[in-house]
GROMACS .gro file of C-alpha atoms in nm:
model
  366
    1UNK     CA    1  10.578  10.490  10.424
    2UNK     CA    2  10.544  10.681  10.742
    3UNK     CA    3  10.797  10.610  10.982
    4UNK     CA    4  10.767  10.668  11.365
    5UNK     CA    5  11.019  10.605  11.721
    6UNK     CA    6  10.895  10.693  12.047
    7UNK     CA    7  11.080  10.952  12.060
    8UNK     CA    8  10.867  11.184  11.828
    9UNK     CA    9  10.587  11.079  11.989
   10UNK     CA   10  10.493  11.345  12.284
   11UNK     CA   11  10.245  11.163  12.535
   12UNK     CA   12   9.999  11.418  12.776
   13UNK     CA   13  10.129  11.733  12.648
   14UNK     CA   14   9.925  12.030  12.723
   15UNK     CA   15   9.892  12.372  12.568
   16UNK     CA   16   9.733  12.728  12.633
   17UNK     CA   17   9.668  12.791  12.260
   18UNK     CA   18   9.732  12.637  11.886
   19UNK     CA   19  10.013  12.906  11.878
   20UNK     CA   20  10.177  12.720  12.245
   21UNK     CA   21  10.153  12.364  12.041
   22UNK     CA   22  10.320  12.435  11.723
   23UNK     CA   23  10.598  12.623  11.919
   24UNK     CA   24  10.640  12.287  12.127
   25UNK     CA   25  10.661  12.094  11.782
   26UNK     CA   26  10.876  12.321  11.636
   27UNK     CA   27  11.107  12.330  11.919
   28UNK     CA   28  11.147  11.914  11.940
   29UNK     CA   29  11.176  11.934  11.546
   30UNK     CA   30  11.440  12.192  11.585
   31UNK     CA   31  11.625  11.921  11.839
   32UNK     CA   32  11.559  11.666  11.644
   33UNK     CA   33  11.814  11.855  11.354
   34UNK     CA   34  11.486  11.842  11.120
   35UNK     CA   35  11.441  12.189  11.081
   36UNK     CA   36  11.627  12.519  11.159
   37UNK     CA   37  11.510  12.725  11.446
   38UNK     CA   38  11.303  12.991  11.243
   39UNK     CA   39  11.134  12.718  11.083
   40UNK     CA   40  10.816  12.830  11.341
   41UNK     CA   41  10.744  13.153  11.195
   42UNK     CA   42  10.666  12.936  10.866
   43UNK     CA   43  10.428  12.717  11.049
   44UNK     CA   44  10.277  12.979  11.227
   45UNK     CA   45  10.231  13.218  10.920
   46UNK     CA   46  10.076  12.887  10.756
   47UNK     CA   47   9.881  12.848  10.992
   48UNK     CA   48   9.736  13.229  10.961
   49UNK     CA   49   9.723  13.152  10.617
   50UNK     CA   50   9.476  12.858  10.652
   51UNK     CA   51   9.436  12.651  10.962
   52UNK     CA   52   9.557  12.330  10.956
   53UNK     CA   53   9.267  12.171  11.165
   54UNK     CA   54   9.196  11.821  10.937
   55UNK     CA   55   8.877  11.690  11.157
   56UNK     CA   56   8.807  11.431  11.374
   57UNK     CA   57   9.042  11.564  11.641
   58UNK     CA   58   9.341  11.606  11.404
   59UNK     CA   59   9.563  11.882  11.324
   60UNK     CA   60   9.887  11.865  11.106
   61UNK     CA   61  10.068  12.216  11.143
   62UNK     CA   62  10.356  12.293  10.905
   63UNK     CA   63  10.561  12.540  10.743
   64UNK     CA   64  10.485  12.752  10.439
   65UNK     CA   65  10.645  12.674  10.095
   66UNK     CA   66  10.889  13.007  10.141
   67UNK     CA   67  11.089  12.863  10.493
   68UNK     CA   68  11.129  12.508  10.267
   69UNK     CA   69  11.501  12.606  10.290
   70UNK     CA   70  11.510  12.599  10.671
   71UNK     CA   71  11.383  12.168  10.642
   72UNK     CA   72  11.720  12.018  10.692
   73UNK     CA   73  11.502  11.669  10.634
   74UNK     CA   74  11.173  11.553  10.625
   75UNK     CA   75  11.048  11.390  10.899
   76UNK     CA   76  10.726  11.487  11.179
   77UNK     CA   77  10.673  11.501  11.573
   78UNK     CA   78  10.331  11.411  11.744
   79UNK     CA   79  10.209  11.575  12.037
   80UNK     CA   80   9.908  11.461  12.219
   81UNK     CA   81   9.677  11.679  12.420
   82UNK     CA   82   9.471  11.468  12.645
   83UNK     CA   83   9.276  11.837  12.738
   84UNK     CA   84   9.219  11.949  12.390
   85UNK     CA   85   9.330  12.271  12.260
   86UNK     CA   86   9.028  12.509  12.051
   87UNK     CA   87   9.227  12.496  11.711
   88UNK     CA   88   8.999  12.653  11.501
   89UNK     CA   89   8.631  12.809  11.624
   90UNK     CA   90   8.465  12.494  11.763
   91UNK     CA   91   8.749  12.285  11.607
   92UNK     CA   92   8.965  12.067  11.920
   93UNK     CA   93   9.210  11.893  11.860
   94UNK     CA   94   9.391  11.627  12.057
   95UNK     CA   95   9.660  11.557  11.844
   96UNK     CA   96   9.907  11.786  11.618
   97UNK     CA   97  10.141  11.658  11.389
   98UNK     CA   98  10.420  11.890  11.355
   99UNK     CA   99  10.532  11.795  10.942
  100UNK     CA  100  10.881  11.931  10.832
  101UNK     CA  101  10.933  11.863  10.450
  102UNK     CA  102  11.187  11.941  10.199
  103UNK     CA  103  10.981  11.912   9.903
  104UNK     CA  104  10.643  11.736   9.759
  105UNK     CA  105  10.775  11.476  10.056
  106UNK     CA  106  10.461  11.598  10.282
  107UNK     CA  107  10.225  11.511  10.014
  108UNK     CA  108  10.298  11.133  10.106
  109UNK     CA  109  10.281  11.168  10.458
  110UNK     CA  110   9.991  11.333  10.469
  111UNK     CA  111   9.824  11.135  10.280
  112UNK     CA  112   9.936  10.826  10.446
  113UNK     CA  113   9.832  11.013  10.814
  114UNK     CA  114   9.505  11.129  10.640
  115UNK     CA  115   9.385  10.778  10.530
  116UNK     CA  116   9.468  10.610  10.864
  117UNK     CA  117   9.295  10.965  11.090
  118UNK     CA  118   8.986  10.936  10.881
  119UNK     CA  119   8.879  10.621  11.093
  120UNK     CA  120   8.641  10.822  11.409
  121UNK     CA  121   8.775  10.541  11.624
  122UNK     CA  122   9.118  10.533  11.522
  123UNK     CA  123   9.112  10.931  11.608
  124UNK     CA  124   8.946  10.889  11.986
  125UNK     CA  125   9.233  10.603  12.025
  126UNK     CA  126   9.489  10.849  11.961
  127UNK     CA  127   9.322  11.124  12.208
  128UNK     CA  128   9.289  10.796  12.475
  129UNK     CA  129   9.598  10.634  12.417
  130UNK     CA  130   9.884  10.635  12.676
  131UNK     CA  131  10.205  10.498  12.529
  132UNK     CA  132  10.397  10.586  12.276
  133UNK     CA  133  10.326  10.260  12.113
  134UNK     CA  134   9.988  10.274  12.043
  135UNK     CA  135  10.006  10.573  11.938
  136UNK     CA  136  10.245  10.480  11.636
  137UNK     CA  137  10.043  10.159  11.556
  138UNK     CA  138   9.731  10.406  11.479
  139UNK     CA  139   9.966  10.656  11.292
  140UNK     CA  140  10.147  10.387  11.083
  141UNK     CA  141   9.818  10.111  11.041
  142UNK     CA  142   9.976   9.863  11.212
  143UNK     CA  143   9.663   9.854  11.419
  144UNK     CA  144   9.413   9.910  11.119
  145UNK     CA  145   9.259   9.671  10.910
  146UNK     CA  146   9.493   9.594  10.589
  147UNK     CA  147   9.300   9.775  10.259
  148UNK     CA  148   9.203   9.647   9.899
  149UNK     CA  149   9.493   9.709   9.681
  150UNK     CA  150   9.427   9.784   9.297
  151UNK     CA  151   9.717   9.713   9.012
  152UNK     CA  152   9.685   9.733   8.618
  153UNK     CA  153   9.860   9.536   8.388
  154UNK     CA  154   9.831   9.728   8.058
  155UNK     CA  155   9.888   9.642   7.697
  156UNK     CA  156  10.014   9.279   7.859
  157UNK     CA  157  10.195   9.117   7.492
  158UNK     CA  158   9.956   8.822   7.546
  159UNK     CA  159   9.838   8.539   7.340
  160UNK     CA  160   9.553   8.396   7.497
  161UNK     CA  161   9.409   8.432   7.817
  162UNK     CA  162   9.622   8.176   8.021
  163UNK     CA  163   9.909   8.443   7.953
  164UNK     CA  164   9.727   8.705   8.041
  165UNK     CA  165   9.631   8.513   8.361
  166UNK     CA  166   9.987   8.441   8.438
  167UNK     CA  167  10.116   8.766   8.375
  168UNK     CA  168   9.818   8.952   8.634
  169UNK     CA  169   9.914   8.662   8.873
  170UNK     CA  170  10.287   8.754   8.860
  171UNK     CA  171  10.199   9.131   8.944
  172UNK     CA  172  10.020   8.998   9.208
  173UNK     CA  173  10.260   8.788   9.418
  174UNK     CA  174  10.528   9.069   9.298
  175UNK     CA  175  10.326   9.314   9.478
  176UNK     CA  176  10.340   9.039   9.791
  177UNK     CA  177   9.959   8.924   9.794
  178UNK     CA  178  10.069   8.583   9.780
  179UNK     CA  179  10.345   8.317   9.731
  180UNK     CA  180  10.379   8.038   9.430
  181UNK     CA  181  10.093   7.865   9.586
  182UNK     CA  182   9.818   8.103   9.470
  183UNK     CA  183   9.992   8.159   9.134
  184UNK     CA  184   9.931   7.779   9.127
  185UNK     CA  185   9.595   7.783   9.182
  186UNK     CA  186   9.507   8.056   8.975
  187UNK     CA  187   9.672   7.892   8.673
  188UNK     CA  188   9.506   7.590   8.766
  189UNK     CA  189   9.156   7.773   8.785
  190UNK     CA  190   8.936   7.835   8.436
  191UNK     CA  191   8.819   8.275   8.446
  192UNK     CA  192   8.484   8.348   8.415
  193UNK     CA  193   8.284   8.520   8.159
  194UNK     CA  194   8.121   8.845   8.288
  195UNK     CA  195   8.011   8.982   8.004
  196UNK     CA  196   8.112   9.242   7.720
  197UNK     CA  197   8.453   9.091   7.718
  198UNK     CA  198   8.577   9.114   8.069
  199UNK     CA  199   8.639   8.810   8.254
  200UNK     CA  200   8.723   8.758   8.632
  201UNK     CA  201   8.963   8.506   8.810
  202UNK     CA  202   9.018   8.480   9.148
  203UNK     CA  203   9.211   8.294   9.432
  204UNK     CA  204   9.299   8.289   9.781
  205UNK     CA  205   9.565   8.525   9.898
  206UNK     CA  206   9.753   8.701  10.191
  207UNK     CA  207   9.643   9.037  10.118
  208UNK     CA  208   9.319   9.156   9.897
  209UNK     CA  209   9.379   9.284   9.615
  210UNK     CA  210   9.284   9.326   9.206
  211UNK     CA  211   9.476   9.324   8.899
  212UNK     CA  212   9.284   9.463   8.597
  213UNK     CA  213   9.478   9.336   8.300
  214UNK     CA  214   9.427   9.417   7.925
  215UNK     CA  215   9.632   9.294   7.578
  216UNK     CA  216   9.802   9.430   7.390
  217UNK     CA  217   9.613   9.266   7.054
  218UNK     CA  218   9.313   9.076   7.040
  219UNK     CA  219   9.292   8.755   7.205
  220UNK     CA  220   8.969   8.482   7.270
  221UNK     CA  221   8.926   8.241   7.533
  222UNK     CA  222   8.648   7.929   7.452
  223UNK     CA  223   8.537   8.149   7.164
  224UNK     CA  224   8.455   8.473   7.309
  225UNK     CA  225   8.664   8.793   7.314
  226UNK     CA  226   8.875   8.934   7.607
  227UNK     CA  227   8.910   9.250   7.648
  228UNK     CA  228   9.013   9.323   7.995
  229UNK     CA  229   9.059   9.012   8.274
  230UNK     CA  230   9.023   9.105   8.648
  231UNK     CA  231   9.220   8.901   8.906
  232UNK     CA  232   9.108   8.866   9.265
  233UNK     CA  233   9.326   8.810   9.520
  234UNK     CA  234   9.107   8.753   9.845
  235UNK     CA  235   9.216   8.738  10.201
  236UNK     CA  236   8.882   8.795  10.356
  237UNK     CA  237   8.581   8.992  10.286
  238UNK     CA  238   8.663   9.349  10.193
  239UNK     CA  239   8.617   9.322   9.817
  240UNK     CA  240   8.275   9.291   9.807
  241UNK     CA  241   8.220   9.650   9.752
  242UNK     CA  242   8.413   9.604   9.450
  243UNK     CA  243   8.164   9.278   9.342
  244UNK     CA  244   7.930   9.503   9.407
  245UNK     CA  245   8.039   9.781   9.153
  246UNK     CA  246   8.103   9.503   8.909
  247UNK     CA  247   7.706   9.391   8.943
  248UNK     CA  248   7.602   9.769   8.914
  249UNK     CA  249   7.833   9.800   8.570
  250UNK     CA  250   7.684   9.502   8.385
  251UNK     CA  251   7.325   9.582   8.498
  252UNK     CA  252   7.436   9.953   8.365
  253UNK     CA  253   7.578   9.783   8.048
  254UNK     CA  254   7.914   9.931   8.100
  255UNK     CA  255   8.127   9.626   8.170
  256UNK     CA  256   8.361   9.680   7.876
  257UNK     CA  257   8.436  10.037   7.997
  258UNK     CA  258   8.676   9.805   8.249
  259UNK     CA  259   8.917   9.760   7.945
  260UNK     CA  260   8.969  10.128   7.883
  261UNK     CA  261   9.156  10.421   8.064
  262UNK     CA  262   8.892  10.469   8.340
  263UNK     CA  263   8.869  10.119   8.410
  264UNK     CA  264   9.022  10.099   8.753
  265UNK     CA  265   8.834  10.395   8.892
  266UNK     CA  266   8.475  10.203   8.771
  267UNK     CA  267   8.597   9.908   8.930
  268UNK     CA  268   8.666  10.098   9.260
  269UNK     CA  269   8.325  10.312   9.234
  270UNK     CA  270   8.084  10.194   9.007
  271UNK     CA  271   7.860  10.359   8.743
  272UNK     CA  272   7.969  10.669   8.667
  273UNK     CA  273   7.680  10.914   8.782
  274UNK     CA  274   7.560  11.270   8.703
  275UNK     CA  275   7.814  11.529   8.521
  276UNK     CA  276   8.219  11.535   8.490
  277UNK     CA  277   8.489  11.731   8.416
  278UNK     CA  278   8.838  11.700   8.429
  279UNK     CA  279   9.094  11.963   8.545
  280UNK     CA  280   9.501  11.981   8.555
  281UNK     CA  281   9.622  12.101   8.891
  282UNK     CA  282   9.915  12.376   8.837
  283UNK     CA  283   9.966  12.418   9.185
  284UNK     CA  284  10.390  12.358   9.239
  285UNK     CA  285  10.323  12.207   9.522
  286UNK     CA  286  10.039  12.015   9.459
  287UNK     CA  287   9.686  12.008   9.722
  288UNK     CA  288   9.916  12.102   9.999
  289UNK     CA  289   9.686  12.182  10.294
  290UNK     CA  290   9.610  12.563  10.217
  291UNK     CA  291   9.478  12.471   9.823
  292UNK     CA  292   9.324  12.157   9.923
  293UNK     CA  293   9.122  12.379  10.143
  294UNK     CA  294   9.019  12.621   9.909
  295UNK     CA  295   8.878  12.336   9.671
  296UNK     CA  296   8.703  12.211   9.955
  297UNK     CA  297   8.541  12.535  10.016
  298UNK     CA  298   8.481  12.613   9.666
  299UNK     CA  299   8.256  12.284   9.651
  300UNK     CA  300   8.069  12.309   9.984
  301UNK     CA  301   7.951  12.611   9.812
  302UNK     CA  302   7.709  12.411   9.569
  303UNK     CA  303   7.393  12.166   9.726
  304UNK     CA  304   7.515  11.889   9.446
  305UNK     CA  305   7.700  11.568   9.543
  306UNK     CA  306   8.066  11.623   9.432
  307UNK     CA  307   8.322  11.346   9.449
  308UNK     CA  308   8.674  11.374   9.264
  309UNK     CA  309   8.949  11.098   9.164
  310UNK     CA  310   9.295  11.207   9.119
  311UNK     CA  311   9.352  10.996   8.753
  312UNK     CA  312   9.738  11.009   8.825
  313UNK     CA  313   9.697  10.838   9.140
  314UNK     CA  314   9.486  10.603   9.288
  315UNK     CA  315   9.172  10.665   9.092
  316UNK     CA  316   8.951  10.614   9.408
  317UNK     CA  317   8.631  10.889   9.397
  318UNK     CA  318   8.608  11.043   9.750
  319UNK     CA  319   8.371  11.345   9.843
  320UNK     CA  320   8.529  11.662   9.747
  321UNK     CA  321   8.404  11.859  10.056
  322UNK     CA  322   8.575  11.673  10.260
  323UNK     CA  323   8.944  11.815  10.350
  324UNK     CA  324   9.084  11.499  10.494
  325UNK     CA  325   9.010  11.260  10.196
  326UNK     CA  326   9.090  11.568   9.887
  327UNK     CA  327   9.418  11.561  10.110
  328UNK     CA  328   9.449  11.205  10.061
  329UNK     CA  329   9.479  11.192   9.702
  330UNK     CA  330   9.818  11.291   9.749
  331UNK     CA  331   9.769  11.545   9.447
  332UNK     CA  332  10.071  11.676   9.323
  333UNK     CA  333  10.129  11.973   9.052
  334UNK     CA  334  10.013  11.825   8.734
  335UNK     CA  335   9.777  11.559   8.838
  336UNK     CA  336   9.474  11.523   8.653
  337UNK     CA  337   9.163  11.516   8.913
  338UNK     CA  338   8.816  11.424   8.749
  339UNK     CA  339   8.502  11.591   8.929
  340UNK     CA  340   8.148  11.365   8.898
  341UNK     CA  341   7.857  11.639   9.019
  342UNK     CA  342   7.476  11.529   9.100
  343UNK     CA  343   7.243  11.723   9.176
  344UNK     CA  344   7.055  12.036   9.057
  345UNK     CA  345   7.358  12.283   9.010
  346UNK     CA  346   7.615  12.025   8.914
  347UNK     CA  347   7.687  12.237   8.608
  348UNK     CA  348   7.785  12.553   8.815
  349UNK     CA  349   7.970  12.332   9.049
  350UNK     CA  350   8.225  12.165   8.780
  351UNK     CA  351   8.193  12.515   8.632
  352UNK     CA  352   8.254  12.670   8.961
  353UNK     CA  353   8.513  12.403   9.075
  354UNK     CA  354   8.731  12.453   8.727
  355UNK     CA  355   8.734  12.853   8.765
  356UNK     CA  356   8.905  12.771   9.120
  357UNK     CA  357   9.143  12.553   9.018
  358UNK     CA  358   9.244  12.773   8.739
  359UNK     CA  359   9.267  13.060   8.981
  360UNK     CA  360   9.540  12.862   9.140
  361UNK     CA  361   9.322  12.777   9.485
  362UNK     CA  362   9.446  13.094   9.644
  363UNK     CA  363   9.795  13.056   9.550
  364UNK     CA  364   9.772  13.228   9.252
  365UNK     CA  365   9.753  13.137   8.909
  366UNK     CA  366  10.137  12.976   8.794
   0.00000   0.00000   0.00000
């Protein structure tokens, strides 16, 4: 979790060029005893490596994998620039985040500063804002809306379903959606049949949230088979997307694809559509900003509609021309990222896409 004080915050900075504002954030890291001082020729040969521009107003500048050694410890420093500085060719931005990290560290913090910045509003806020306060509220999503939150509970050694209901409703309030009072009400509630198998149960909670949980054997609840129950923990309305891709799986007939290894990413985006692959990045460092890049450029290439899930993380599908979400996958070397392509050349995109990340994204292949 991304942690800010006023201090790193830099209110109504201004700056002739990108080159003046990542010399002012690598000067306040350097005070800070984040980084050593040479630490800016790393984030300014990154930055002629690939610019760190990340839309919507937003640029995160840091140093290249070789002046690692000069991070002391991880940590960032926000400037804000009221003015705007040209970033990129017909790219401003209005706020840099100056990331120092030691290792894979950044992958978090970008991906936490990604999710929050990919809000239009939340972005203008940050350009508007004028105290240091608000400006960590944005950064940290105090001030945003709290997300759906997806758990599995695999292989659960239950029973019958009651069990299996328990032990999803114990991951639950262990993950601090809710107290012994919606445990209690879940036990004292009766799942329903969906079809195919799954069944859903759901309660009131302090945070929304789902817990897809399978057996281990085979177990039957009022003479039907379970194969996977889903547990809905509901604060207020922001799960009906996820009603929604349950709807578009039964009329698809693919309910029962819940209870196997891809369940949690059809819960979270419905149907699978059009073509997919499935590639291993070797990247050591993961999609850092300069790879993530190159696999977004790579897929603007094709017309088709190209959305990607990292399978070792969150399983969410997000487009993959889109820097700031393939960023927030928080992909790290070894990750498995699944590619779903519609459209007219969707075979020479995965094709396309797979020859890329092969190649190493322009890091070279490892």
């Amino acid at each position: 979790m991304l942690k800010l004080a006023q201090e790193q915050i830099l209110l109504n900075q201004t700056a002739a060029s990108k080159e003046e504002a990542i010399a002012l954030l690598a000067e306040r890291l350097t005070q800070a005893g984040l980084v050593e001082a040479g630490y800016v020729a790393g984030m300014l040969a990154r930055e002629a490596q690939h610019a760190t521009y990340l839309g919507s107003g937003i640029a995160i500048p840091h140093g290249t994998t070789e002046t690692r050694h000069l991070v002391k410890q991880t940590g960032v420093m926000v400037a804000q620039f009221p003015a705007g500085i040209e970033w990129d060719q017909g790219q401003v931005a209005y706020v840099a985040i100056g990331i120092a990290a030691k290792s894979d560290e950044h992958l978090g913090i970008l991906r936490q500063l990604t999710h929050v910045l990919g809000d239009e509003q939340a972005a203008l806020a940050l350009k508007d804002a004028k105290d240091a306060a608000t400006i960590i509220d944005i950064l940290t999503g105090a001030s945003a809306p709290a997300e759906v939150q997806f758990l599995t509970l695999a292989d659960f050694p239950a029973d019958d379903a009651d069990q299996l209901l328990l032990g999803a409703a114990a991951r639950a309030k262990s993950a601090g959606w809710g107290g012994a009072e919606m445990v209690t009400a879940l036990m004292a509630s009766q799942p329903r049949a969906l079809g195919q198998g799954i069944w859903l149960a759901s309660a009131r909670a302090q945070l929304s949230g789902w817990v897809l949980a399978t057996p281990s054997h085979a177990i039957r609840h009022q003479d039907a088979q379970v194969k996977a129950l889903l547990l809905l923990c509901g604060k207020d309305e922001s799960h009906l997307t996820q009603l929604d891709n349950l709807a578009a799986l039964a009329a698809a007939g693919q309910l029962d694809a819940l209870a196997g290894s891809e369940g949690l990413a059809l819960l979270q985006n419905g149907p699978a559509k059009g073509l997919a692959d499935t590639f291993t990045i070797i990247n050591p460092h993961g999609l850092h900003a300069r790879p993530g890049a190159m696999l977004v450029k790579v897929a603007k290439e094709y017309g088709a509609d190209i959305r990607v899930a990292n399978l070792d993380g969150s399983g969410e599908a997000v487009s993959a021309k889109s820097l700031m979400k393939v960023i927030g996958l928080g992909v790290k070397c070894g990750h498995r990222l699944e590619f779903r392509a519609e459209g007219a050349d969707a075979e020479a995109a995965l094709r396309g896409i797979g020859e890329a990340i092969k190649a190493g994204l322009g890091e070279g292949a490892h």
